[in-house]
PDB file of C-alpha atoms in Angstrom:
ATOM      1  CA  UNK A   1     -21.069   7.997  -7.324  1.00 35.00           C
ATOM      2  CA  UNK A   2     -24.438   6.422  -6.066  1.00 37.00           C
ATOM      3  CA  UNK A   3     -25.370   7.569  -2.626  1.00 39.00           C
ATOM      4  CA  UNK A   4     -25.092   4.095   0.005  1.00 37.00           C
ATOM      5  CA  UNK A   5     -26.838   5.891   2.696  1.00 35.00           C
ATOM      6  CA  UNK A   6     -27.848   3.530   5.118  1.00 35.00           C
ATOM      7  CA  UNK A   7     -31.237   3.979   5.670  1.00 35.00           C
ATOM      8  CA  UNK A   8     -31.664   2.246   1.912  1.00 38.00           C
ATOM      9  CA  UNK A   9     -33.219  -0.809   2.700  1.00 40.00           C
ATOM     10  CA  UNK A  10     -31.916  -3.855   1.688  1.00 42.00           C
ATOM     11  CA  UNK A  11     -33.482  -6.209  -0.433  1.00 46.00           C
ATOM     12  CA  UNK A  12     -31.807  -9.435  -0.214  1.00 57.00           C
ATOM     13  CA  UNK A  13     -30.831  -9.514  -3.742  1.00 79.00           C
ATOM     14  CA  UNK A  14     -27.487  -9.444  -4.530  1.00 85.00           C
ATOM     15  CA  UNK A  15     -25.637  -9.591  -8.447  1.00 87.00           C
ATOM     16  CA  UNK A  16     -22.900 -11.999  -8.400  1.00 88.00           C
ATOM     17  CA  UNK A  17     -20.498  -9.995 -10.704  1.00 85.00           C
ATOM     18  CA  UNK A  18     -20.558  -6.864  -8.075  1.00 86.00           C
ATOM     19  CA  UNK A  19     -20.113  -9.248  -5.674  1.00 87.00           C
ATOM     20  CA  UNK A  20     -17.414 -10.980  -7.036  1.00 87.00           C
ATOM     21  CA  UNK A  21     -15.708  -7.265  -8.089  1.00 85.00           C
ATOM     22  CA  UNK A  22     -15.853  -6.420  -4.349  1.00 86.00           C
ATOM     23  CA  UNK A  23     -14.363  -9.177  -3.302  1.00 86.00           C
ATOM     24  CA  UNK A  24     -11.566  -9.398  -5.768  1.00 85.00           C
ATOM     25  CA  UNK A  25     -10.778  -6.109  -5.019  1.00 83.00           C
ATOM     26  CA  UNK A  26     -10.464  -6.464  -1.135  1.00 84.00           C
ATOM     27  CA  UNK A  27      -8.245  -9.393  -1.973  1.00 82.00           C
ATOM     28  CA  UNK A  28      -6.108  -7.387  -4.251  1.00 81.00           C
ATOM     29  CA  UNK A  29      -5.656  -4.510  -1.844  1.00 81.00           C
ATOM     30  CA  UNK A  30      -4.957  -6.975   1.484  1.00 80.00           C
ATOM     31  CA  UNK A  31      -2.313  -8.722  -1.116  1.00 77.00           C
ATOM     32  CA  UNK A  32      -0.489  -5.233  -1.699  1.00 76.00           C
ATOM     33  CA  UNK A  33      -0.795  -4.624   1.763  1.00 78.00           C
ATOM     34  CA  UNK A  34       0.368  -7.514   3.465  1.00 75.00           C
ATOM     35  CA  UNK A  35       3.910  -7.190   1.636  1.00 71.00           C
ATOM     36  CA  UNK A  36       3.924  -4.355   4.284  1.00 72.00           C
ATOM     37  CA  UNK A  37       2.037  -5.183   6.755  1.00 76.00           C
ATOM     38  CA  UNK A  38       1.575  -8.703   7.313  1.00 74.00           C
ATOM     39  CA  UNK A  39      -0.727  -8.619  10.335  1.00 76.00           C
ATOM     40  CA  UNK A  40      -3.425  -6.412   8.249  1.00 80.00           C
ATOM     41  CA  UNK A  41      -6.835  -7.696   9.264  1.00 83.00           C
ATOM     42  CA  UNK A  42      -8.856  -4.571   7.498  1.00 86.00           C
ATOM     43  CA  UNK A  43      -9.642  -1.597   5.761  1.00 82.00           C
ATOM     44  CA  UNK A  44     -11.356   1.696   6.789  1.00 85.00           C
ATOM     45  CA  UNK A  45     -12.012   3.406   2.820  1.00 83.00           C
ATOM     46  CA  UNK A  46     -13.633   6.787   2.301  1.00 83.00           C
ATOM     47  CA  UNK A  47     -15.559   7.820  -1.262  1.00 78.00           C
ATOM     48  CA  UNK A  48     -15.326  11.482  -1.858  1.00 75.00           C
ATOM     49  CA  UNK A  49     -16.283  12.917  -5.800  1.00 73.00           C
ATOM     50  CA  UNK A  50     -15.444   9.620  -7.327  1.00 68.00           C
ATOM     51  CA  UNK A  51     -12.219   9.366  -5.663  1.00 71.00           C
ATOM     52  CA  UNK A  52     -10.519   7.450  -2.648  1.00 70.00           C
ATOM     53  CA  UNK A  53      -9.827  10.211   0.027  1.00 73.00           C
ATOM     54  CA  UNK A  54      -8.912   7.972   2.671  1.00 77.00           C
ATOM     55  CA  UNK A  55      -7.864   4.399   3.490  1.00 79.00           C
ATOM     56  CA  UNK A  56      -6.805   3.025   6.625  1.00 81.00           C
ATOM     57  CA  UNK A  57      -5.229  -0.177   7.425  1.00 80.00           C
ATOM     58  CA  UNK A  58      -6.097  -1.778  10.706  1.00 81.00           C
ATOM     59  CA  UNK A  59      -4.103  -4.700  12.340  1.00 76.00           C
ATOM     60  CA  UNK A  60      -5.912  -6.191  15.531  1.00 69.00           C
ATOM     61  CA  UNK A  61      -5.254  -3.956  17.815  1.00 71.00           C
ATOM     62  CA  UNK A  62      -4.929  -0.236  16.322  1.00 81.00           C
ATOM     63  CA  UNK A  63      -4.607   1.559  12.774  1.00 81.00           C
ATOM     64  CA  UNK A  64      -1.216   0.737  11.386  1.00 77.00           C
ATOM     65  CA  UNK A  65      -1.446   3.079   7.802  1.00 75.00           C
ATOM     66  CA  UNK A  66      -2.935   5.295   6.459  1.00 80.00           C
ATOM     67  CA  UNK A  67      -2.503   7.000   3.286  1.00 74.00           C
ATOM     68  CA  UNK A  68      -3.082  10.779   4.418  1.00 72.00           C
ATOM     69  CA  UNK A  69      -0.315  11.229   6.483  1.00 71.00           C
ATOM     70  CA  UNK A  70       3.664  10.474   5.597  1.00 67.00           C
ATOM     71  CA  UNK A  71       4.775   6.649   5.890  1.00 60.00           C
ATOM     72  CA  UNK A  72       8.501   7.219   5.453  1.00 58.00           C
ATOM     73  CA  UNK A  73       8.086   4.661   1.962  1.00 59.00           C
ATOM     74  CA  UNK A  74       6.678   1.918   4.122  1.00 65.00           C
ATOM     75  CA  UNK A  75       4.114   1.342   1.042  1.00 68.00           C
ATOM     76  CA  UNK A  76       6.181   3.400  -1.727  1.00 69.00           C
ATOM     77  CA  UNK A  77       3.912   5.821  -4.349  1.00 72.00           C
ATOM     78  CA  UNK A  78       3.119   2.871  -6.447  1.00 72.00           C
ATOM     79  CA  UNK A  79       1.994   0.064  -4.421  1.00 71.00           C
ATOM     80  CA  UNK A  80       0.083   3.022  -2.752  1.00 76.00           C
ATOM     81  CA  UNK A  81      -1.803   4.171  -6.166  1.00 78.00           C
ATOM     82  CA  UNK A  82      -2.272   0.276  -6.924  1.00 76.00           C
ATOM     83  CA  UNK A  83      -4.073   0.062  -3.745  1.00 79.00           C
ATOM     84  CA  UNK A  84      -6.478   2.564  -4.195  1.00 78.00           C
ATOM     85  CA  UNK A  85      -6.703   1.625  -7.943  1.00 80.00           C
ATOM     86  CA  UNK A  86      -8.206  -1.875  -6.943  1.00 79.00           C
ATOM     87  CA  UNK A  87     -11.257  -0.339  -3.641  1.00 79.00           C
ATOM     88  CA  UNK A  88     -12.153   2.121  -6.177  1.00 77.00           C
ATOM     89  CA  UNK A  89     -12.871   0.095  -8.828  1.00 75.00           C
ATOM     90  CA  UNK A  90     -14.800  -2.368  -6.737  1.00 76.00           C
ATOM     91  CA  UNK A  91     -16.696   0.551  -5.416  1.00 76.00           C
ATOM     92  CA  UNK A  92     -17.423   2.275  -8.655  1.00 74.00           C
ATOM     93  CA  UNK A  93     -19.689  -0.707 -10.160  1.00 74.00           C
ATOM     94  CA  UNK A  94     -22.163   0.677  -7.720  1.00 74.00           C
ATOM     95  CA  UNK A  95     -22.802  -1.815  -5.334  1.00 79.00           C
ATOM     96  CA  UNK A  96     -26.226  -2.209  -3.078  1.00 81.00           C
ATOM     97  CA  UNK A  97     -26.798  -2.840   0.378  1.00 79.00           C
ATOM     98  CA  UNK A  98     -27.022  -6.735  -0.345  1.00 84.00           C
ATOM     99  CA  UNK A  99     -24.184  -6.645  -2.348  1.00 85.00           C
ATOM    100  CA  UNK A 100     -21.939  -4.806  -0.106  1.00 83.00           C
ATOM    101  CA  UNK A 101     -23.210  -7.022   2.986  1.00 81.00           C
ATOM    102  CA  UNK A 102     -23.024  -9.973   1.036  1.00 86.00           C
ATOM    103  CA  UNK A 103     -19.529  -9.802   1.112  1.00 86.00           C
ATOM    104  CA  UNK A 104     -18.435  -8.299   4.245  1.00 85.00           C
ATOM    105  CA  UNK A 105     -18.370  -4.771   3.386  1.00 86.00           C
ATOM    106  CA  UNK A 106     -19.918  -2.689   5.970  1.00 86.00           C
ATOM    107  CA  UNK A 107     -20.712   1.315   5.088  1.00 84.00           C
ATOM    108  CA  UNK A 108     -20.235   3.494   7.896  1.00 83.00           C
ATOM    109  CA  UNK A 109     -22.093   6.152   9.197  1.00 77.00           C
ATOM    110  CA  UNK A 110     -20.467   9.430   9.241  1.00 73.00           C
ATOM    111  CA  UNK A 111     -21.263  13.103   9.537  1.00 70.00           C
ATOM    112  CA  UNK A 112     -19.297  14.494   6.697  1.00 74.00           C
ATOM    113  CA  UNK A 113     -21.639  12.867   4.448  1.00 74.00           C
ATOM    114  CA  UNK A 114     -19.334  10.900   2.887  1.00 78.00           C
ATOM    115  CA  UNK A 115     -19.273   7.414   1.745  1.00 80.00           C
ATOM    116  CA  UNK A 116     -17.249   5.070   3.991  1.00 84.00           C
ATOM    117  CA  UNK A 117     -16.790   1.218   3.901  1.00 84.00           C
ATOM    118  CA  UNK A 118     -15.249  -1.012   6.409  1.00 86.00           C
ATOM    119  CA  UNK A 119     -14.193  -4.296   4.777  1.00 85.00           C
ATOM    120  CA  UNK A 120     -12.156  -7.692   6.262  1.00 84.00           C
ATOM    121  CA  UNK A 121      -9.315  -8.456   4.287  1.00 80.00           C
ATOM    122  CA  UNK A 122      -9.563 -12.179   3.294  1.00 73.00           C
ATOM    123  CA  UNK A 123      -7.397 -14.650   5.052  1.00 69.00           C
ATOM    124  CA  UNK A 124      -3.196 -14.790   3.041  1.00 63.00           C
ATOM    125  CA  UNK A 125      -3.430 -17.567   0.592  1.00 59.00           C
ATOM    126  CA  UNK A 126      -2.081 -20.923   1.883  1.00 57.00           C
ATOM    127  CA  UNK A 127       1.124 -22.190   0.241  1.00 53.00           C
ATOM    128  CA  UNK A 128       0.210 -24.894  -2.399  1.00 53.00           C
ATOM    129  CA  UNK A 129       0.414 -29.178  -1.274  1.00 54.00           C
ATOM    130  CA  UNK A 130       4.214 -30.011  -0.072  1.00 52.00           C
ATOM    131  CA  UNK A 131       4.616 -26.015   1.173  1.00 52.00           C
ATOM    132  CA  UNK A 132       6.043 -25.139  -2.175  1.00 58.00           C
ATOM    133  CA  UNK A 133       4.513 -21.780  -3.580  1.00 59.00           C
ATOM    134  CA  UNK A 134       2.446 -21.198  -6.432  1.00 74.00           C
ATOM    135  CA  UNK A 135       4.402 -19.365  -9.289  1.00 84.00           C
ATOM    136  CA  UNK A 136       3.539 -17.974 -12.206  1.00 87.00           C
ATOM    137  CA  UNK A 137       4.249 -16.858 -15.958  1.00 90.00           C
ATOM    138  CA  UNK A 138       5.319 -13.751 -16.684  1.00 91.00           C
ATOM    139  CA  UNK A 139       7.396 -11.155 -19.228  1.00 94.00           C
ATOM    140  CA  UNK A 140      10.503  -9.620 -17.854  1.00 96.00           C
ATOM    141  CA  UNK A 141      13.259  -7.276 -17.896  1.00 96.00           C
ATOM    142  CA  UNK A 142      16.079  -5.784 -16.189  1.00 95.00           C
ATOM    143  CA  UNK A 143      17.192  -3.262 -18.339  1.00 93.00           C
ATOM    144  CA  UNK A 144      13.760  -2.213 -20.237  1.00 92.00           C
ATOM    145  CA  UNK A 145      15.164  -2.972 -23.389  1.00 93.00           C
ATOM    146  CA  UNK A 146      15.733  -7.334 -23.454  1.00 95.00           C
ATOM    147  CA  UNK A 147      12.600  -8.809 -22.584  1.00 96.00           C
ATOM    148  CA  UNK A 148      12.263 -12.490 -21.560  1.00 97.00           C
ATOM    149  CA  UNK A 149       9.592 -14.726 -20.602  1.00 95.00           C
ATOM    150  CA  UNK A 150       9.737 -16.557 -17.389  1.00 95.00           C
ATOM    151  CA  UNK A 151       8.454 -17.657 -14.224  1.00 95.00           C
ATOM    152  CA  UNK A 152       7.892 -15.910 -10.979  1.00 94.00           C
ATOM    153  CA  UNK A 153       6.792 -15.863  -7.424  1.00 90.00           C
ATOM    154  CA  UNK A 154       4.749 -13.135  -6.865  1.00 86.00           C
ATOM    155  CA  UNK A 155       5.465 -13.203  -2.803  1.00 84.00           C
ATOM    156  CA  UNK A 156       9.240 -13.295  -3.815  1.00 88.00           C
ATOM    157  CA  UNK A 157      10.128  -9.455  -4.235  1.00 89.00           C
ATOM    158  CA  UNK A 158      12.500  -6.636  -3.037  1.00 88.00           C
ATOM    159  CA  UNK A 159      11.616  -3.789  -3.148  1.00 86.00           C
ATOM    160  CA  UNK A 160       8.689  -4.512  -6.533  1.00 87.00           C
ATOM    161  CA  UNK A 161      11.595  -6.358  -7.778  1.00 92.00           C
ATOM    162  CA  UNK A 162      11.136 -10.164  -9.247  1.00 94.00           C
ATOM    163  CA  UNK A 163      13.346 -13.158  -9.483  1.00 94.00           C
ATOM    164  CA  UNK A 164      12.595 -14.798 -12.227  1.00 96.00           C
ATOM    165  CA  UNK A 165      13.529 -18.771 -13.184  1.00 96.00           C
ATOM    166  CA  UNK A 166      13.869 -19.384 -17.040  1.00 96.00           C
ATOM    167  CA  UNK A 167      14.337 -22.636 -18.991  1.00 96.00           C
ATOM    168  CA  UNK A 168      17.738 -23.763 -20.289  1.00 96.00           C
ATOM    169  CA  UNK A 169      16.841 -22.052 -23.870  1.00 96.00           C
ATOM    170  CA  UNK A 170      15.595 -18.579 -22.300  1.00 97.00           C
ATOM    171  CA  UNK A 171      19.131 -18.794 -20.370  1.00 97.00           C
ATOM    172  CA  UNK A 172      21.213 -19.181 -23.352  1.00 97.00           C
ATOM    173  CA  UNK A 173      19.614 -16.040 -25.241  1.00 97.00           C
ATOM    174  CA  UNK A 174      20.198 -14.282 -22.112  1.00 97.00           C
ATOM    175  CA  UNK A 175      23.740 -15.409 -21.724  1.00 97.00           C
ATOM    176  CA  UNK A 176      24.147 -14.344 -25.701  1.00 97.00           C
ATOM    177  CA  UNK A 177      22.806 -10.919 -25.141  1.00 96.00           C
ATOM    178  CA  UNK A 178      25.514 -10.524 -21.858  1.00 96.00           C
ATOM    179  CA  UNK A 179      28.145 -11.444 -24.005  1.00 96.00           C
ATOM    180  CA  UNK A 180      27.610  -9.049 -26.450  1.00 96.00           C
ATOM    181  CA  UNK A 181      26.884  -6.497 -24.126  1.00 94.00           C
ATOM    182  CA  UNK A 182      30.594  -7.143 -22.218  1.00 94.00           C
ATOM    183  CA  UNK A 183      31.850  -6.917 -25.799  1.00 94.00           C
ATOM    184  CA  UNK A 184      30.243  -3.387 -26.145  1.00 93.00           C
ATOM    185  CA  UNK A 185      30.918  -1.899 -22.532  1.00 92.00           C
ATOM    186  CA  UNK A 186      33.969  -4.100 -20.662  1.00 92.00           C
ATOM    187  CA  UNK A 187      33.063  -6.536 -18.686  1.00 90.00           C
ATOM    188  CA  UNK A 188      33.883  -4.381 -15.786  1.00 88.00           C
ATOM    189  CA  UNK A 189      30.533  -3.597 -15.913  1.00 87.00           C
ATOM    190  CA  UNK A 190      28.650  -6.589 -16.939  1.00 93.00           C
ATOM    191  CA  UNK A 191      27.486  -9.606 -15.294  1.00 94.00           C
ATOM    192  CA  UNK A 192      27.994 -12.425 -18.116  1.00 96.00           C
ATOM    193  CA  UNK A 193      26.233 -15.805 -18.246  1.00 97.00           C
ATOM    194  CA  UNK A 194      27.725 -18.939 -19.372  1.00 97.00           C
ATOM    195  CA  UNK A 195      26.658 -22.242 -20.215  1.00 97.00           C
ATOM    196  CA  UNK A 196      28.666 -25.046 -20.272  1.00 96.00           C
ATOM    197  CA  UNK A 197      27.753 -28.245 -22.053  1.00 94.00           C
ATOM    198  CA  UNK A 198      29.331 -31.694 -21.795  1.00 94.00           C
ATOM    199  CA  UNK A 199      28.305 -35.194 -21.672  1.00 92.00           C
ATOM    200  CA  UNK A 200      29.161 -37.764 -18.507  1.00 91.00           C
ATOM    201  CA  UNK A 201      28.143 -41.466 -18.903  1.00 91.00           C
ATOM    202  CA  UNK A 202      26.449 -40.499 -22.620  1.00 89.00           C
ATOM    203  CA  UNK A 203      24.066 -38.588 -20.307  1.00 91.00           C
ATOM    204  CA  UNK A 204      24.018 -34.666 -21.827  1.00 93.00           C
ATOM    205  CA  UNK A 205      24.501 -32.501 -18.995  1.00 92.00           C
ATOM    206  CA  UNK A 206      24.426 -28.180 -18.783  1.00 94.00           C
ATOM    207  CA  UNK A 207      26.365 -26.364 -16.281  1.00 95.00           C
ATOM    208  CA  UNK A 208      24.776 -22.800 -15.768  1.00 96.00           C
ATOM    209  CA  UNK A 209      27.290 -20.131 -14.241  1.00 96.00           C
ATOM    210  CA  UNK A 210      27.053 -16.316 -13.853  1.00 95.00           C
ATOM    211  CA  UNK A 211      30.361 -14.645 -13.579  1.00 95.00           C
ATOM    212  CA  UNK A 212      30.513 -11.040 -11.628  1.00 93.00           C
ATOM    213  CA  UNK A 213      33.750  -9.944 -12.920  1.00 93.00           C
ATOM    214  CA  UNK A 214      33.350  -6.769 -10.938  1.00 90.00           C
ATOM    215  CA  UNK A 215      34.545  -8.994  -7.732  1.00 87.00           C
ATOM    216  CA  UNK A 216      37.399 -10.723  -9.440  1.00 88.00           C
ATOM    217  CA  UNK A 217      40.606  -9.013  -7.544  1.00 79.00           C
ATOM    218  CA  UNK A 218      38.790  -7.730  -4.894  1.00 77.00           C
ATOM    219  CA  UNK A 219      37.077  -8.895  -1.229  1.00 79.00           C
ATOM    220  CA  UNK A 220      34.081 -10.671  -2.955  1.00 76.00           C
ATOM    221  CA  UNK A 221      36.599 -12.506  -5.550  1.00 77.00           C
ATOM    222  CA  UNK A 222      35.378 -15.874  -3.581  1.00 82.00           C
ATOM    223  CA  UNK A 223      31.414 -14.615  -4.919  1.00 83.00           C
ATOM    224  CA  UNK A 224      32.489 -13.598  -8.148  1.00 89.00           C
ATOM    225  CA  UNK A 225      31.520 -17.306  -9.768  1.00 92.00           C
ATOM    226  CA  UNK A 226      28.038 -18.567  -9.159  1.00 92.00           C
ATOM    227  CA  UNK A 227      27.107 -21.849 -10.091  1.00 94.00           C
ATOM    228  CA  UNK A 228      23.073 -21.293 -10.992  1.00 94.00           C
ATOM    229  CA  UNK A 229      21.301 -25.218 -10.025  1.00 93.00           C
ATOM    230  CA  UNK A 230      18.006 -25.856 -11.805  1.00 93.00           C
ATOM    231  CA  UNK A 231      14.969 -26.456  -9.963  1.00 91.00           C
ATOM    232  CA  UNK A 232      12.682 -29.246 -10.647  1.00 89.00           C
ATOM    233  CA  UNK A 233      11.243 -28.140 -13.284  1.00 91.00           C
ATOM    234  CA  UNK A 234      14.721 -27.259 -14.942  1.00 93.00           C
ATOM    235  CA  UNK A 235      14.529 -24.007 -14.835  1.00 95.00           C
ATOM    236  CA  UNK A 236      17.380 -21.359 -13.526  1.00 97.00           C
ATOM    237  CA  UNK A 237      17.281 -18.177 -11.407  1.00 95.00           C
ATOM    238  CA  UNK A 238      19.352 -15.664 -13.176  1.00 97.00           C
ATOM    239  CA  UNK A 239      20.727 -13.055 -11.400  1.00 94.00           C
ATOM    240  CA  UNK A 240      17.958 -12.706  -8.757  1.00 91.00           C
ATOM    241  CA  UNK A 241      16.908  -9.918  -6.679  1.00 92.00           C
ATOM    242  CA  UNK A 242      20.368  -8.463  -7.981  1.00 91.00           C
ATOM    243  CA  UNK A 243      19.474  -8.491 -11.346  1.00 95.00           C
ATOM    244  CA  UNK A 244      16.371  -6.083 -10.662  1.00 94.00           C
ATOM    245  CA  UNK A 245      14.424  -8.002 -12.992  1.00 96.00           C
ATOM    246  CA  UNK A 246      10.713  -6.816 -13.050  1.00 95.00           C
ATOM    247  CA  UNK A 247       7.784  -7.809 -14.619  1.00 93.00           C
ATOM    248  CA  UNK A 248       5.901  -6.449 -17.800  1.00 91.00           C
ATOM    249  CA  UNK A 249       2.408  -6.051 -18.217  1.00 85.00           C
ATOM    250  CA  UNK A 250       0.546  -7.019 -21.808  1.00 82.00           C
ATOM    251  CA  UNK A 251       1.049  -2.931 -22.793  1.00 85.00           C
ATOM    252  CA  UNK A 252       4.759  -3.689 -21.920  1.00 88.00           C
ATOM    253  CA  UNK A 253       4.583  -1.166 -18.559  1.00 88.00           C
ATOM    254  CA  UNK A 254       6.548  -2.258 -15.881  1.00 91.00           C
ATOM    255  CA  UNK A 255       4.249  -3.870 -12.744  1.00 89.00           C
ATOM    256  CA  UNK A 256       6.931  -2.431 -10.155  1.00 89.00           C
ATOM    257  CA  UNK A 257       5.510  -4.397  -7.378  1.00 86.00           C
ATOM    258  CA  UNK A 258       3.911  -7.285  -9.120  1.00 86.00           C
ATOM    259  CA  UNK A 259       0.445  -8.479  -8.071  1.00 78.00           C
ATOM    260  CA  UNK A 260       0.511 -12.454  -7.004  1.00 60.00           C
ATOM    261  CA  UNK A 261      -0.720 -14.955  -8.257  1.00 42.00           C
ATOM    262  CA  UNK A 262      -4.618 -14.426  -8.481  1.00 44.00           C
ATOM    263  CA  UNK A 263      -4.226 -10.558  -9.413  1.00 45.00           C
ATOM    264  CA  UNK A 264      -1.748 -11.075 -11.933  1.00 45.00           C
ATOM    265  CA  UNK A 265      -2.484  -9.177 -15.435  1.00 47.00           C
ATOM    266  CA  UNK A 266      -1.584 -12.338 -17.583  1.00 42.00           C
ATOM    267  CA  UNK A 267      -3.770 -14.777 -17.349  1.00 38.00           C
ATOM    268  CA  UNK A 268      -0.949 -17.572 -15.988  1.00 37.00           C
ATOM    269  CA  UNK A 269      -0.335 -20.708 -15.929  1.00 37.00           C
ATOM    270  CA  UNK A 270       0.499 -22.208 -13.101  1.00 37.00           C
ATOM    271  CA  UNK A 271       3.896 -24.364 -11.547  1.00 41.00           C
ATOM    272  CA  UNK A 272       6.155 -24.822  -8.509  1.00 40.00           C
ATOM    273  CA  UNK A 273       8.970 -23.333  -6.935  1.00 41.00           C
TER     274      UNK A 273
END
C-alpha cells in the first residue's frame, strides 16, 4: 500500500472517483454499524500489509467497538468482515492527501509507522416524504433451495434476517411450494400458505392466510391463523422475521445482514413500505 505520510504535501487536486470510493465506503461501514450502534459518529482505521488491523468505532463521548478485542456478537463475524471489506477497499485505490481531506478523512500520526485514518461517518439517511421507508428489490430465500423475488427494507432485520413483501402471484407459488412440502413432511412441521379467492359486489377480492399448524391444540392455537393484509402497493409479508428469509446476492450467496438501500448489490428499484 502507498505510504500517506503526512509530510506529503498536498496539492489541491483531488480525482472524483477516489473520492467518491471513500466516501461510499465510510457510508457503507457507518450503515453496518449503526444496526449496532446507532449513536456511531466515527471511525479510528489502521492499514497494516494491505490489511485492516484495527478499527474503532467512536460514539460522542468514548470508543464504543472495536474489532481487536471480544464483543460478545454485538457485530457478529459477518457484519464484522463486511465492515472491513468496505474501509479497505476505499483505502486500497490509493488515495492522496486532497483526496482523503476532500472528504473528511484525516490520517493520523502514529509511531508504529502505520497508516491510520480518522473518518466521520455521514449523517443516517432520512426516511423518504410521508416517513415511509425506502425499500428495495431483492432475491430471497428461507430455505436455500426456493428462491423468490421480492421487496425489502434493508433497516428491517433480525439478526441479518429480511422480511420480505411479494405480489399476489409470488405468494401463490410460494403457497404451492408449502403445500407440497406439508404433503412431503406433515404439516406438523410446515407453515402452509393459502389463498382464498372470491368475488363481493362483482369486485374480485384475495384473502391471504398463513396457517402455523404447529400451534393448533396448543397455548398459541389463538396465533395459529394469520390473516396476511396487503400494503399499498399490494404486496404481502410472508412469514416475516419468522420465516428467516434472507437475501441473495447476483452469485446466489446469501447477504446475511443485507446492506440498505444505497449499498445494495442489485442495482434496485425503488418503492414504499
Amino acid at each position: 500500500m502507498a505510504d500517506h505520510a503526512p509530510q506529503n504535501p498536498p496539492t489541491g487536486d483531488t480525482d472524483p472517483l477516489v473520492c467518491t470510493a471513500l466516501t461510499e465506503g465510510a457510508a457503507e461501514a457507518g450503515r453496518l454499524l449503526r444496526q449496532v450502534f446507532p449513536d456511531a459518529r466515527a471511525l479510528c482505521i489502521a492499514i497494516e500489509d494491505g490489511r485492516v488491523r484495527l478499527v474503532s468505532v467512536v460514539d460522542s463521548h468514548r470508543i464504543v467497538w472495536t474489532n481487536d478485542l471480544p464483543d460478545g456478537g454485538q457485530l457478529g463475524a459477518a457484519r464484522v468482515a463486511q465492515v472491513e471489506h468496505a474501509l479497505l477497499l476505499a483505502l486500497l485505490i490509493d488515495p492522496s492527501r486532497a483526496d482523503l481531506r476532500a472528504v473528511d478523512w484525516t490520517i493520523l500520526r502514529n509511531a508504529q509507522d502505520v497508516d491510520a485514518y480518522a473518518v466521520a461517518l455521514p449523517p443516517a439517511p432520512e426516511a423518504a416524504p410521508g416517513g415511509k421507508t425506502p425499500m428495495v428489490e431483492a432475491l430471497v430465500t428461507c430455505n436455500g433451495r426456493d428462491r423468490y423475488t421480492g421487496w425489502i427494507d434493508p433497516s428491517d432485520q433480525k439478526e441479518g434476517h429480511v422480511r420480505p413483501w411479494f405480489d399476489l402471484d409470488t405468494v401463490r407459488r410460494i403457497a404451492d411450494a408449502t403445500h407440497a412440502e406439508a404433503e412431503e413432511h406433515g404439516h406438523g412441521s410446515v407453515d402452509t400458505v393459502h389463498v382464498l379467492d372470491g368475488s363481493v359486489s362483482g369486485e374480485d377480492h384475495a384473502v391471504v392466510l398463513v396457517i402455523v399448524w404447529m400451534y393448533l391444540g396448543g397455548e398459541h392455537h389463538q396465533e395459529a391463523v394469520r390473516v396476511v393484509e396487503a400494503n399499498e402497493e399490494g404486496r404481502y409479508d410472508i412469514g416475516g422475521h419468522d420465516w428467516q428469509w434472507y437475501a441473495l446476492d447476483d452469485w446466489l450467496n446469501p447477504l446475511i445482514p443485507y446492506p440498505t438501500a444505497e449499498g445494495a448489490p442489485r442495482g434496485p428499484r425503488q418503492g414504499t413500505a
